[in-house]
Structure formats: C-alpha cells, structure tokens
Amino acid sequence: MPIHTKSIKIFAPATVANLSCGFDVLGCCLDTVGDEMVISISSTPGTRITKIEGANLPLDTKKNVAGVAVEALLENYDSEIGVEIEIYKKIKAGSGIGSSAASSAGAVWAVNQLLGGPFTHQELIAFAMKGEKLASGNAHADNVAPALMGGFTLVRSYTPLDVIKLHTPQDLMITVIHPLIEVKTSDSRSVLKQKVMLKKAIQQWGNLGGFISGLYTEDYDLIGRSLEDVIIEPLRSILIPEYDNVKQAAIAQGALGCGISGSGPSIYALSKGADTAEKVANAIREVYKKTAVSFDIHISKINTQGIKII
Ligand code: HSE
C-alpha cells in the first residue's frame, strides 16, 4: 500500500463546449454540477486509480482518461512520484457536458496543486487533451480548457496550443437539459462533414466574433444574435429528441440563445438573469415531460473559477 504524502479533494465542474458558433474552440464552465475526486501523491512511482463510484469506468490507467492525462503530466515531470486517484462521478458519460473532460482536467489540476504548481494552464490543457483523445478519438480542448481556467475560454489555435480566457458578463446564466440517452462524442463527430461552404463559414466566424465582442461589452442582445450554428447543428440536432421544440420554448421564454451542448444530447440555453434561466428551465421541462425520455435539468451561473479544492 503506497504511503500518501499529500492528498486533496476537488470539485471538477461540468462544461458546455462549442456554444453554437465556436465548434471545438469555445466553451464555458458550470458551477452546480461536477465530479469529485481525491488525488494523492505518494513515494511509490506510478499512477493508480484506486476507486471509481457513480460510473462503470475502467480502473486501468491506460484505459481511463484521468490515468492517461496524469501519465502525460508525469512524463514531463523531473522526479519519479506516485499518484493515486479516486473518482466520484456525478456527470454521466455521453451527456455532452464534459464528463471525460472533468476527470482528465480534474486529475492533472490536482496533481499540479500537490506538486506546488510547476505547470502552466496551457501545459495542463495539453495533458488533459490526451484524455479527450482517449475518450472520443479527438484531442479537442473546448471542455478541458474552461474546466481548468473557469469562465469562457477560446482555443485561438491548436498548433501551437493557445487558449485564452474570455470575460464573463455578471448576469449571464445557463440552463442545461440532459436527456438521459447516451450520445458518444465519436458518433456525433462521425456525422459531420469535413468540408464547409464558404457562405456558411462566413456566417459562423461573423457570429464567433460577435459573441466574443458581446462578452466583453456585456451586450446581451449581441450575445443572443451570435448564438447561431449553421454548420454543425443541422447535422447533429436530429440525434436529439425534441430539439427544435426545446429551442423554441427556450427562446419564447426569453433565452438569449439555445443550442447543442458539446456533442449532445444535452441542450443549453444562455439567459440574462436567474429569473429568465428559471423560466427557460420550466418551459423545456414541459416539453420533455411529454416524452418517454427521462432527463435532468441544471441551472447555473458561469463558474469563473473552474476546478477547486473542497
Ligand atoms: N467540440 C467537441 C464536439 C466537444 O463537439 O465534438 C465534445 O464535447
């Protein structure tokens, strides 16, 4: 049994990636839903996952996103140390709110804390992306970045990796409905086309610029106008029951915009103020109550801190 020299318990938040206009580059962090993890450092070299509760995931470090991410970190650390990981999953796999990202980002963030912070955010994002690659076949950073940095993040470039934390307007709230069906990110990536019409690309980058400008100027109408996805949503929304009705109901209740959360099946809506976010939640609940699909609804402020010790 390895002797732990240091140990911390953390909250690893759920995240919403893409935010309609920023496929693979935009994401934001929630604060009412997330996993818990206990990470310990020991003098017995190697990474060990000692406990997983709340999900049927592999303990084998090479098959577990947290294990793979920590191994990537340790390969870049000078001394030989041991890491033990306990995972208490609250975010369901295949939910579209960054379940794998919470585990991989949480694990590397905690190890970095225990080691006194030798790695930068950009380095931790790169380690956590190895976990995303294992989970979905693609090393995207738009969930791990907001989990690690908090708030809204933009992946300006993947090669070289350049991630920017954006401004969060005070009153912005997010409502998320998670239909309890699993959509694997790898499956919902396989329905995408590799080529985009120039006309659509122009619309999308206009919206991405508009969204970011809206965040900084706290122009909620501009944020709303920019939450449009003409490239990915038409292909993926057919995988999500009642997608159009949920979107219509959210907008009718005053949501600024509504779209697919990450690769789905969760749907997110951004609103100005808690009252509107609550009304949006009630309206989309009514839509889903008429179906046979079970669901969870989360209402959250934007979590500007990201992962934290609890
Ligand atoms: N950007 C990724 C995708 C996020 O949409 O496939 C996956 O959560």
mmCIF file of C-alpha atoms and ligand atoms in Angstrom:
data_model
loop_
_atom_site.group_PDB
_atom_site.id
_atom_site.type_symbol
_atom_site.label_atom_id
_atom_site.label_comp_id
_atom_site.label_asym_id
_atom_site.label_seq_id
_atom_site.Cartn_x
_atom_site.Cartn_y
_atom_site.Cartn_z
ATOM 1 C CA MET A 1 0.000 0.000 0.000
ATOM 2 C CA PRO A 2 1.608 3.331 -1.073
ATOM 3 C CA ILE A 3 2.067 5.878 1.726
ATOM 4 C CA HIS A 4 0.362 9.134 0.757
ATOM 5 C CA THR A 5 2.447 12.183 1.448
ATOM 6 C CA LYS A 6 -0.216 14.686 0.370
ATOM 7 C CA SER A 7 -3.862 14.459 -0.630
ATOM 8 C CA ILE A 8 -6.633 16.836 -1.810
ATOM 9 C CA LYS A 9 -10.323 16.548 -2.641
ATOM 10 C CA ILE A 10 -11.533 18.591 -5.588
ATOM 11 C CA PHE A 11 -14.672 19.621 -7.459
ATOM 12 C CA ALA A 12 -14.240 19.140 -11.228
ATOM 13 C CA PRO A 13 -17.049 21.048 -12.985
ATOM 14 C CA ALA A 14 -19.172 20.206 -15.994
ATOM 15 C CA THR A 15 -18.644 22.372 -19.067
ATOM 16 C CA VAL A 16 -20.555 23.356 -22.188
ATOM 17 C CA ALA A 17 -18.436 23.251 -25.342
ATOM 18 C CA ASN A 18 -18.990 24.837 -28.766
ATOM 19 C CA LEU A 19 -21.651 27.369 -27.633
ATOM 20 C CA SER A 20 -23.175 27.152 -31.129
ATOM 21 C CA CYS A 21 -20.820 29.492 -33.006
ATOM 22 C CA GLY A 22 -17.477 28.063 -31.753
ATOM 23 C CA PHE A 23 -17.207 24.383 -32.684
ATOM 24 C CA ASP A 24 -14.104 22.917 -30.997
ATOM 25 C CA VAL A 25 -12.916 26.374 -29.855
ATOM 26 C CA LEU A 26 -15.437 27.874 -27.386
ATOM 27 C CA GLY A 27 -16.534 26.564 -24.012
ATOM 28 C CA CYS A 28 -17.749 27.663 -20.598
ATOM 29 C CA CYS A 29 -17.737 26.284 -17.078
ATOM 30 C CA LEU A 30 -20.752 25.444 -14.856
ATOM 31 C CA ASP A 31 -20.832 25.537 -11.080
ATOM 32 C CA THR A 32 -23.825 23.464 -10.000
ATOM 33 C CA VAL A 33 -22.793 20.132 -11.484
ATOM 34 C CA GLY A 34 -19.449 18.378 -11.431
ATOM 35 C CA ASP A 35 -17.455 15.360 -10.274
ATOM 36 C CA GLU A 36 -15.497 14.983 -7.072
ATOM 37 C CA MET A 37 -12.041 13.449 -6.974
ATOM 38 C CA VAL A 38 -9.486 12.669 -4.271
ATOM 39 C CA ILE A 39 -5.946 12.849 -5.590
ATOM 40 C CA SER A 40 -2.928 11.792 -3.530
ATOM 41 C CA ILE A 41 0.795 11.866 -4.074
ATOM 42 C CA SER A 42 2.928 9.022 -2.774
ATOM 43 C CA SER A 43 6.530 7.928 -2.979
ATOM 44 C CA THR A 44 5.662 4.704 -4.864
ATOM 45 C CA PRO A 45 6.205 5.606 -8.550
ATOM 46 C CA GLY A 46 3.324 5.156 -10.999
ATOM 47 C CA THR A 47 -0.322 6.150 -11.415
ATOM 48 C CA ARG A 48 -3.063 4.121 -9.763
ATOM 49 C CA ILE A 49 -6.845 4.544 -9.922
ATOM 50 C CA THR A 50 -7.976 3.105 -6.613
ATOM 51 C CA LYS A 51 -11.700 3.824 -6.606
ATOM 52 C CA ILE A 52 -14.489 4.843 -9.007
ATOM 53 C CA GLU A 53 -18.021 5.471 -7.772
ATOM 54 C CA GLY A 54 -21.037 6.567 -9.824
ATOM 55 C CA ALA A 55 -19.966 5.101 -13.165
ATOM 56 C CA ASN A 56 -18.766 1.886 -14.685
ATOM 57 C CA LEU A 57 -15.349 3.035 -15.896
ATOM 58 C CA PRO A 58 -12.029 1.165 -16.152
ATOM 59 C CA LEU A 59 -9.551 1.259 -13.265
ATOM 60 C CA ASP A 60 -6.758 0.514 -15.748
ATOM 61 C CA THR A 61 -4.833 3.814 -16.013
ATOM 62 C CA LYS A 62 -4.170 3.322 -19.713
ATOM 63 C CA LYS A 63 -7.897 2.981 -20.422
ATOM 64 C CA ASN A 64 -9.117 5.725 -18.096
ATOM 65 C CA VAL A 65 -8.992 9.399 -19.189
ATOM 66 C CA ALA A 66 -7.784 10.586 -15.767
ATOM 67 C CA GLY A 67 -4.999 7.997 -15.770
ATOM 68 C CA VAL A 68 -3.869 8.880 -19.296
ATOM 69 C CA ALA A 69 -3.844 12.618 -18.523
ATOM 70 C CA VAL A 70 -1.819 12.145 -15.306
ATOM 71 C CA GLU A 71 0.659 9.860 -17.106
ATOM 72 C CA ALA A 72 1.172 12.636 -19.692
ATOM 73 C CA LEU A 73 1.907 15.075 -16.870
ATOM 74 C CA LEU A 74 4.317 12.716 -15.093
ATOM 75 C CA GLU A 75 6.247 12.145 -18.335
ATOM 76 C CA ASN A 76 7.021 15.856 -18.227
ATOM 77 C CA TYR A 77 7.917 15.985 -14.516
ATOM 78 C CA ASP A 78 11.520 15.549 -13.410
ATOM 79 C CA SER A 79 11.143 13.417 -10.263
ATOM 80 C CA GLU A 80 9.599 9.961 -10.003
ATOM 81 C CA ILE A 81 6.459 10.149 -7.901
ATOM 82 C CA GLY A 82 3.298 8.140 -7.375
ATOM 83 C CA VAL A 83 -0.275 9.353 -7.913
ATOM 84 C CA GLU A 84 -3.421 7.709 -6.547
ATOM 85 C CA ILE A 85 -6.812 8.725 -7.937
ATOM 86 C CA GLU A 86 -10.311 8.281 -6.529
ATOM 87 C CA ILE A 87 -13.173 9.357 -8.810
ATOM 88 C CA TYR A 88 -16.714 10.103 -7.655
ATOM 89 C CA LYS A 89 -18.608 10.585 -10.947
ATOM 90 C CA LYS A 90 -21.650 12.852 -10.894
ATOM 91 C CA ILE A 91 -21.549 13.793 -14.590
ATOM 92 C CA LYS A 92 -22.869 10.982 -16.751
ATOM 93 C CA ALA A 93 -20.735 9.725 -19.632
ATOM 94 C CA GLY A 94 -22.031 10.701 -23.077
ATOM 95 C CA SER A 95 -24.064 13.582 -21.641
ATOM 96 C CA GLY A 96 -22.484 16.399 -23.657
ATOM 97 C CA ILE A 97 -21.462 18.387 -20.589
ATOM 98 C CA GLY A 98 -17.831 17.385 -20.431
ATOM 99 C CA SER A 99 -17.824 14.202 -18.368
ATOM 100 C CA SER A 100 -14.462 12.931 -19.625
ATOM 101 C CA ALA A 101 -13.011 16.457 -19.502
ATOM 102 C CA ALA A 102 -13.919 16.841 -15.817
ATOM 103 C CA SER A 103 -11.997 13.644 -14.972
ATOM 104 C CA SER A 104 -8.893 14.387 -17.030
ATOM 105 C CA ALA A 105 -8.724 18.108 -16.230
ATOM 106 C CA GLY A 106 -9.519 17.486 -12.547
ATOM 107 C CA ALA A 107 -6.769 14.890 -12.187
ATOM 108 C CA VAL A 108 -3.974 16.981 -13.748
ATOM 109 C CA TRP A 109 -5.090 20.173 -11.961
ATOM 110 C CA ALA A 110 -4.967 18.385 -8.599
ATOM 111 C CA VAL A 111 -1.550 16.802 -9.228
ATOM 112 C CA ASN A 112 -0.206 20.214 -10.243
ATOM 113 C CA GLN A 113 -1.563 21.708 -6.999
ATOM 114 C CA LEU A 114 0.022 18.944 -4.925
ATOM 115 C CA LEU A 115 3.370 19.486 -6.662
ATOM 116 C CA GLY A 116 3.310 23.243 -5.945
ATOM 117 C CA GLY A 117 2.175 24.367 -9.415
ATOM 118 C CA PRO A 118 5.091 23.585 -11.753
ATOM 119 C CA PHE A 119 2.881 23.541 -14.884
ATOM 120 C CA THR A 120 1.033 26.381 -16.658
ATOM 121 C CA HIS A 121 -2.635 26.266 -17.662
ATOM 122 C CA GLN A 122 -1.623 25.703 -21.298
ATOM 123 C CA GLU A 123 0.512 22.699 -20.288
ATOM 124 C CA LEU A 124 -2.260 21.233 -18.128
ATOM 125 C CA ILE A 125 -4.731 21.656 -21.011
ATOM 126 C CA ALA A 126 -2.344 19.750 -23.299
ATOM 127 C CA PHE A 127 -2.075 16.865 -20.751
ATOM 128 C CA ALA A 128 -5.846 16.747 -20.248
ATOM 129 C CA MET A 129 -6.370 16.684 -24.031
ATOM 130 C CA LYS A 130 -4.710 13.240 -24.050
ATOM 131 C CA GLY A 131 -7.690 12.067 -22.003
ATOM 132 C CA GLU A 132 -10.100 13.626 -24.519
ATOM 133 C CA LYS A 133 -8.281 11.817 -27.310
ATOM 134 C CA LEU A 134 -8.779 8.518 -25.498
ATOM 135 C CA ALA A 135 -12.468 9.240 -24.859
ATOM 136 C CA SER A 136 -13.503 10.475 -28.294
ATOM 137 C CA GLY A 137 -10.651 9.793 -30.702
ATOM 138 C CA ASN A 138 -10.069 13.547 -30.975
ATOM 139 C CA ALA A 139 -7.914 15.771 -28.764
ATOM 140 C CA HIS A 140 -10.251 18.771 -28.502
ATOM 141 C CA ALA A 141 -9.693 21.345 -25.744
ATOM 142 C CA ASP A 142 -13.041 23.134 -25.586
ATOM 143 C CA ASN A 143 -14.192 21.254 -22.449
ATOM 144 C CA VAL A 144 -10.882 20.802 -20.602
ATOM 145 C CA ALA A 145 -9.909 24.478 -21.043
ATOM 146 C CA PRO A 146 -12.982 26.002 -19.335
ATOM 147 C CA ALA A 147 -12.828 23.293 -16.616
ATOM 148 C CA LEU A 148 -9.194 24.244 -15.864
ATOM 149 C CA MET A 149 -9.388 28.017 -16.337
ATOM 150 C CA GLY A 150 -13.043 28.746 -15.469
ATOM 151 C CA GLY A 151 -15.372 31.158 -17.258
ATOM 152 C CA PHE A 152 -15.479 31.257 -21.050
ATOM 153 C CA THR A 153 -12.432 30.094 -22.984
ATOM 154 C CA LEU A 154 -11.388 30.326 -26.619
ATOM 155 C CA VAL A 155 -8.922 27.953 -28.258
ATOM 156 C CA ARG A 156 -7.353 30.519 -30.603
ATOM 157 C CA SER A 157 -5.023 27.867 -32.019
ATOM 158 C CA TYR A 158 -4.441 24.135 -31.575
ATOM 159 C CA THR A 159 -0.942 24.097 -33.114
ATOM 160 C CA PRO A 160 0.653 25.675 -31.252
ATOM 161 C CA LEU A 161 -1.870 25.478 -28.416
ATOM 162 C CA ASP A 162 -3.042 28.973 -27.491
ATOM 163 C CA VAL A 163 -6.037 29.180 -25.152
ATOM 164 C CA ILE A 164 -7.486 32.483 -23.968
ATOM 165 C CA LYS A 165 -9.791 33.106 -21.012
ATOM 166 C CA LEU A 166 -12.579 35.499 -22.009
ATOM 167 C CA HIS A 167 -14.625 37.984 -19.981
ATOM 168 C CA THR A 168 -17.808 36.746 -18.247
ATOM 169 C CA PRO A 169 -20.737 39.205 -18.043
ATOM 170 C CA GLN A 170 -22.153 39.259 -14.487
ATOM 171 C CA ASP A 171 -25.780 38.341 -15.210
ATOM 172 C CA LEU A 172 -25.214 35.510 -17.651
ATOM 173 C CA MET A 173 -26.896 32.262 -16.589
ATOM 174 C CA ILE A 174 -27.015 28.892 -18.277
ATOM 175 C CA THR A 175 -29.806 26.307 -18.317
ATOM 176 C CA VAL A 176 -28.961 22.782 -19.458
ATOM 177 C CA ILE A 177 -31.325 19.913 -20.146
ATOM 178 C CA HIS A 178 -29.709 16.500 -20.232
ATOM 179 C CA PRO A 179 -31.932 13.862 -21.843
ATOM 180 C CA LEU A 180 -30.813 10.572 -20.294
ATOM 181 C CA ILE A 181 -29.728 8.949 -23.528
ATOM 182 C CA GLU A 182 -26.065 8.451 -24.338
ATOM 183 C CA VAL A 183 -24.592 10.048 -27.462
ATOM 184 C CA LYS A 184 -20.913 9.186 -27.843
ATOM 185 C CA THR A 185 -18.790 12.128 -28.984
ATOM 186 C CA SER A 186 -17.093 9.839 -31.507
ATOM 187 C CA ASP A 187 -20.521 9.023 -33.035
ATOM 188 C CA SER A 188 -21.695 12.608 -33.166
ATOM 189 C CA ARG A 189 -18.384 13.618 -34.756
ATOM 190 C CA SER A 190 -18.804 10.931 -37.394
ATOM 191 C CA VAL A 191 -21.980 12.616 -38.751
ATOM 192 C CA LEU A 192 -20.049 15.825 -39.518
ATOM 193 C CA LYS A 193 -18.865 16.787 -42.983
ATOM 194 C CA GLN A 194 -15.187 17.589 -43.500
ATOM 195 C CA LYS A 195 -15.911 20.412 -45.956
ATOM 196 C CA VAL A 196 -17.796 23.623 -45.238
ATOM 197 C CA MET A 197 -19.369 26.008 -47.779
ATOM 198 C CA LEU A 198 -17.653 29.387 -47.747
ATOM 199 C CA LYS A 199 -21.027 31.119 -47.286
ATOM 200 C CA LYS A 200 -21.625 29.162 -44.075
ATOM 201 C CA ALA A 201 -18.087 29.686 -42.809
ATOM 202 C CA ILE A 202 -18.589 33.461 -43.221
ATOM 203 C CA GLN A 203 -21.778 33.317 -41.129
ATOM 204 C CA GLN A 204 -20.072 31.225 -38.451
ATOM 205 C CA TRP A 205 -16.967 33.382 -37.995
ATOM 206 C CA GLY A 206 -19.123 36.522 -38.003
ATOM 207 C CA ASN A 207 -21.096 35.019 -35.138
ATOM 208 C CA LEU A 208 -17.979 33.901 -33.242
ATOM 209 C CA GLY A 209 -16.553 37.418 -33.408
ATOM 210 C CA GLY A 210 -19.926 38.870 -32.430
ATOM 211 C CA PHE A 211 -20.220 36.530 -29.449
ATOM 212 C CA ILE A 212 -16.786 37.414 -28.087
ATOM 213 C CA SER A 213 -17.386 41.112 -28.620
ATOM 214 C CA GLY A 214 -20.723 40.704 -26.805
ATOM 215 C CA LEU A 215 -18.998 39.095 -23.803
ATOM 216 C CA TYR A 216 -16.543 41.985 -23.425
ATOM 217 C CA THR A 217 -19.068 44.776 -23.977
ATOM 218 C CA GLU A 218 -21.693 42.899 -21.891
ATOM 219 C CA ASP A 219 -24.075 43.378 -24.804
ATOM 220 C CA TYR A 220 -26.604 40.619 -24.104
ATOM 221 C CA ASP A 221 -28.532 41.192 -27.349
ATOM 222 C CA LEU A 222 -25.361 40.800 -29.379
ATOM 223 C CA ILE A 223 -24.521 37.605 -27.448
ATOM 224 C CA GLY A 224 -28.005 36.317 -28.322
ATOM 225 C CA ARG A 225 -27.812 37.258 -32.012
ATOM 226 C CA SER A 226 -24.456 35.485 -32.260
ATOM 227 C CA LEU A 227 -25.631 32.165 -30.780
ATOM 228 C CA GLU A 228 -26.282 30.624 -34.173
ATOM 229 C CA ASP A 229 -24.749 27.473 -35.650
ATOM 230 C CA VAL A 230 -25.243 26.982 -39.385
ATOM 231 C CA ILE A 231 -22.630 24.225 -39.751
ATOM 232 C CA ILE A 232 -22.858 21.611 -37.001
ATOM 233 C CA GLU A 233 -26.365 21.941 -35.529
ATOM 234 C CA PRO A 234 -28.279 20.931 -38.685
ATOM 235 C CA LEU A 235 -26.325 17.643 -38.791
ATOM 236 C CA ARG A 236 -26.361 16.782 -35.099
ATOM 237 C CA SER A 237 -29.740 18.038 -33.899
ATOM 238 C CA ILE A 238 -31.511 15.065 -35.499
ATOM 239 C CA LEU A 239 -29.824 12.843 -32.857
ATOM 240 C CA ILE A 240 -31.604 14.751 -30.049
ATOM 241 C CA PRO A 241 -35.298 14.131 -29.259
ATOM 242 C CA GLU A 242 -37.474 17.300 -29.292
ATOM 243 C CA TYR A 243 -34.512 19.508 -30.184
ATOM 244 C CA ASP A 244 -36.477 22.100 -32.186
ATOM 245 C CA ASN A 245 -39.302 22.264 -29.626
ATOM 246 C CA VAL A 246 -36.855 22.787 -26.745
ATOM 247 C CA LYS A 247 -35.131 25.568 -28.647
ATOM 248 C CA GLN A 248 -38.417 27.251 -29.489
ATOM 249 C CA ALA A 249 -39.637 27.013 -25.883
ATOM 250 C CA ALA A 250 -36.376 28.448 -24.513
ATOM 251 C CA ILE A 251 -36.379 31.412 -26.899
ATOM 252 C CA ALA A 252 -40.088 32.056 -26.231
ATOM 253 C CA GLN A 253 -39.266 32.409 -22.511
ATOM 254 C CA GLY A 254 -36.575 34.995 -23.208
ATOM 255 C CA ALA A 255 -33.389 32.912 -23.557
ATOM 256 C CA LEU A 256 -30.690 34.824 -25.423
ATOM 257 C CA GLY A 257 -29.926 31.723 -27.451
ATOM 258 C CA CYS A 258 -30.117 27.941 -27.331
ATOM 259 C CA GLY A 259 -28.094 25.166 -28.928
ATOM 260 C CA ILE A 260 -26.477 21.746 -28.581
ATOM 261 C CA SER A 261 -24.170 21.404 -25.577
ATOM 262 C CA GLY A 262 -20.899 19.949 -26.863
ATOM 263 C CA SER A 263 -21.641 16.891 -28.930
ATOM 264 C CA GLY A 264 -25.081 16.431 -27.305
ATOM 265 C CA PRO A 265 -27.546 15.123 -26.315
ATOM 266 C CA SER A 266 -27.637 17.943 -23.715
ATOM 267 C CA ILE A 267 -29.102 21.251 -24.874
ATOM 268 C CA TYR A 268 -28.013 24.561 -23.330
ATOM 269 C CA ALA A 269 -29.642 27.989 -23.235
ATOM 270 C CA LEU A 270 -27.978 31.227 -22.137
ATOM 271 C CA SER A 271 -30.137 33.823 -20.376
ATOM 272 C CA LYS A 272 -29.718 37.203 -18.741
ATOM 273 C CA GLY A 273 -30.579 36.782 -15.056
ATOM 274 C CA ALA A 274 -31.668 33.916 -12.829
ATOM 275 C CA ASP A 275 -35.410 34.532 -13.287
ATOM 276 C CA THR A 276 -35.231 34.032 -17.046
ATOM 277 C CA ALA A 277 -32.974 30.968 -16.641
ATOM 278 C CA GLU A 278 -35.623 29.505 -14.302
ATOM 279 C CA LYS A 279 -38.474 30.241 -16.740
ATOM 280 C CA VAL A 280 -36.464 28.638 -19.532
ATOM 281 C CA ALA A 281 -35.917 25.553 -17.352
ATOM 282 C CA ASN A 282 -39.661 25.292 -16.646
ATOM 283 C CA ALA A 283 -40.562 25.627 -20.327
ATOM 284 C CA ILE A 284 -38.123 22.984 -21.538
ATOM 285 C CA ARG A 285 -39.158 20.683 -18.682
ATOM 286 C CA GLU A 286 -42.740 20.860 -20.017
ATOM 287 C CA VAL A 287 -41.514 19.867 -23.492
ATOM 288 C CA TYR A 288 -39.630 16.833 -22.184
ATOM 289 C CA LYS A 289 -42.355 15.754 -19.742
ATOM 290 C CA LYS A 290 -44.474 14.861 -22.791
ATOM 291 C CA THR A 291 -41.836 12.372 -23.980
ATOM 292 C CA ALA A 292 -40.819 8.960 -22.647
ATOM 293 C CA VAL A 293 -37.246 10.191 -22.175
ATOM 294 C CA SER A 294 -36.018 10.840 -18.611
ATOM 295 C CA PHE A 295 -33.966 13.978 -18.141
ATOM 296 C CA ASP A 296 -32.035 16.200 -15.705
ATOM 297 C CA ILE A 297 -32.099 19.976 -15.744
ATOM 298 C CA HIS A 298 -29.303 22.169 -14.389
ATOM 299 C CA ILE A 299 -29.375 25.935 -13.870
ATOM 300 C CA SER A 300 -26.014 27.517 -13.217
ATOM 301 C CA LYS A 301 -24.083 30.752 -13.092
ATOM 302 C CA ILE A 302 -20.929 30.781 -15.179
ATOM 303 C CA ASN A 303 -18.224 29.417 -12.891
ATOM 304 C CA THR A 304 -15.296 31.790 -13.347
ATOM 305 C CA GLN A 305 -13.005 29.817 -11.025
ATOM 306 C CA GLY A 306 -13.039 26.367 -12.609
ATOM 307 C CA ILE A 307 -11.772 23.338 -10.673
ATOM 308 C CA LYS A 308 -11.396 23.949 -6.939
ATOM 309 C CA ILE A 309 -10.378 22.249 -3.693
ATOM 310 C CA ILE A 310 -13.344 21.249 -1.496
HETATM 311 N N1 HSE B 1 -16.169 20.174 -29.618
HETATM 312 C C1 HSE B 1 -16.460 18.830 -29.259
HETATM 313 C C2 HSE B 1 -17.514 18.284 -30.212
HETATM 314 C C3 HSE B 1 -16.975 18.809 -27.856
HETATM 315 O O1 HSE B 1 -18.495 18.985 -30.431
HETATM 316 O O2 HSE B 1 -17.358 17.194 -30.740
HETATM 317 C C4 HSE B 1 -17.305 17.435 -27.357
HETATM 318 O O3 HSE B 1 -17.844 17.561 -26.050
#
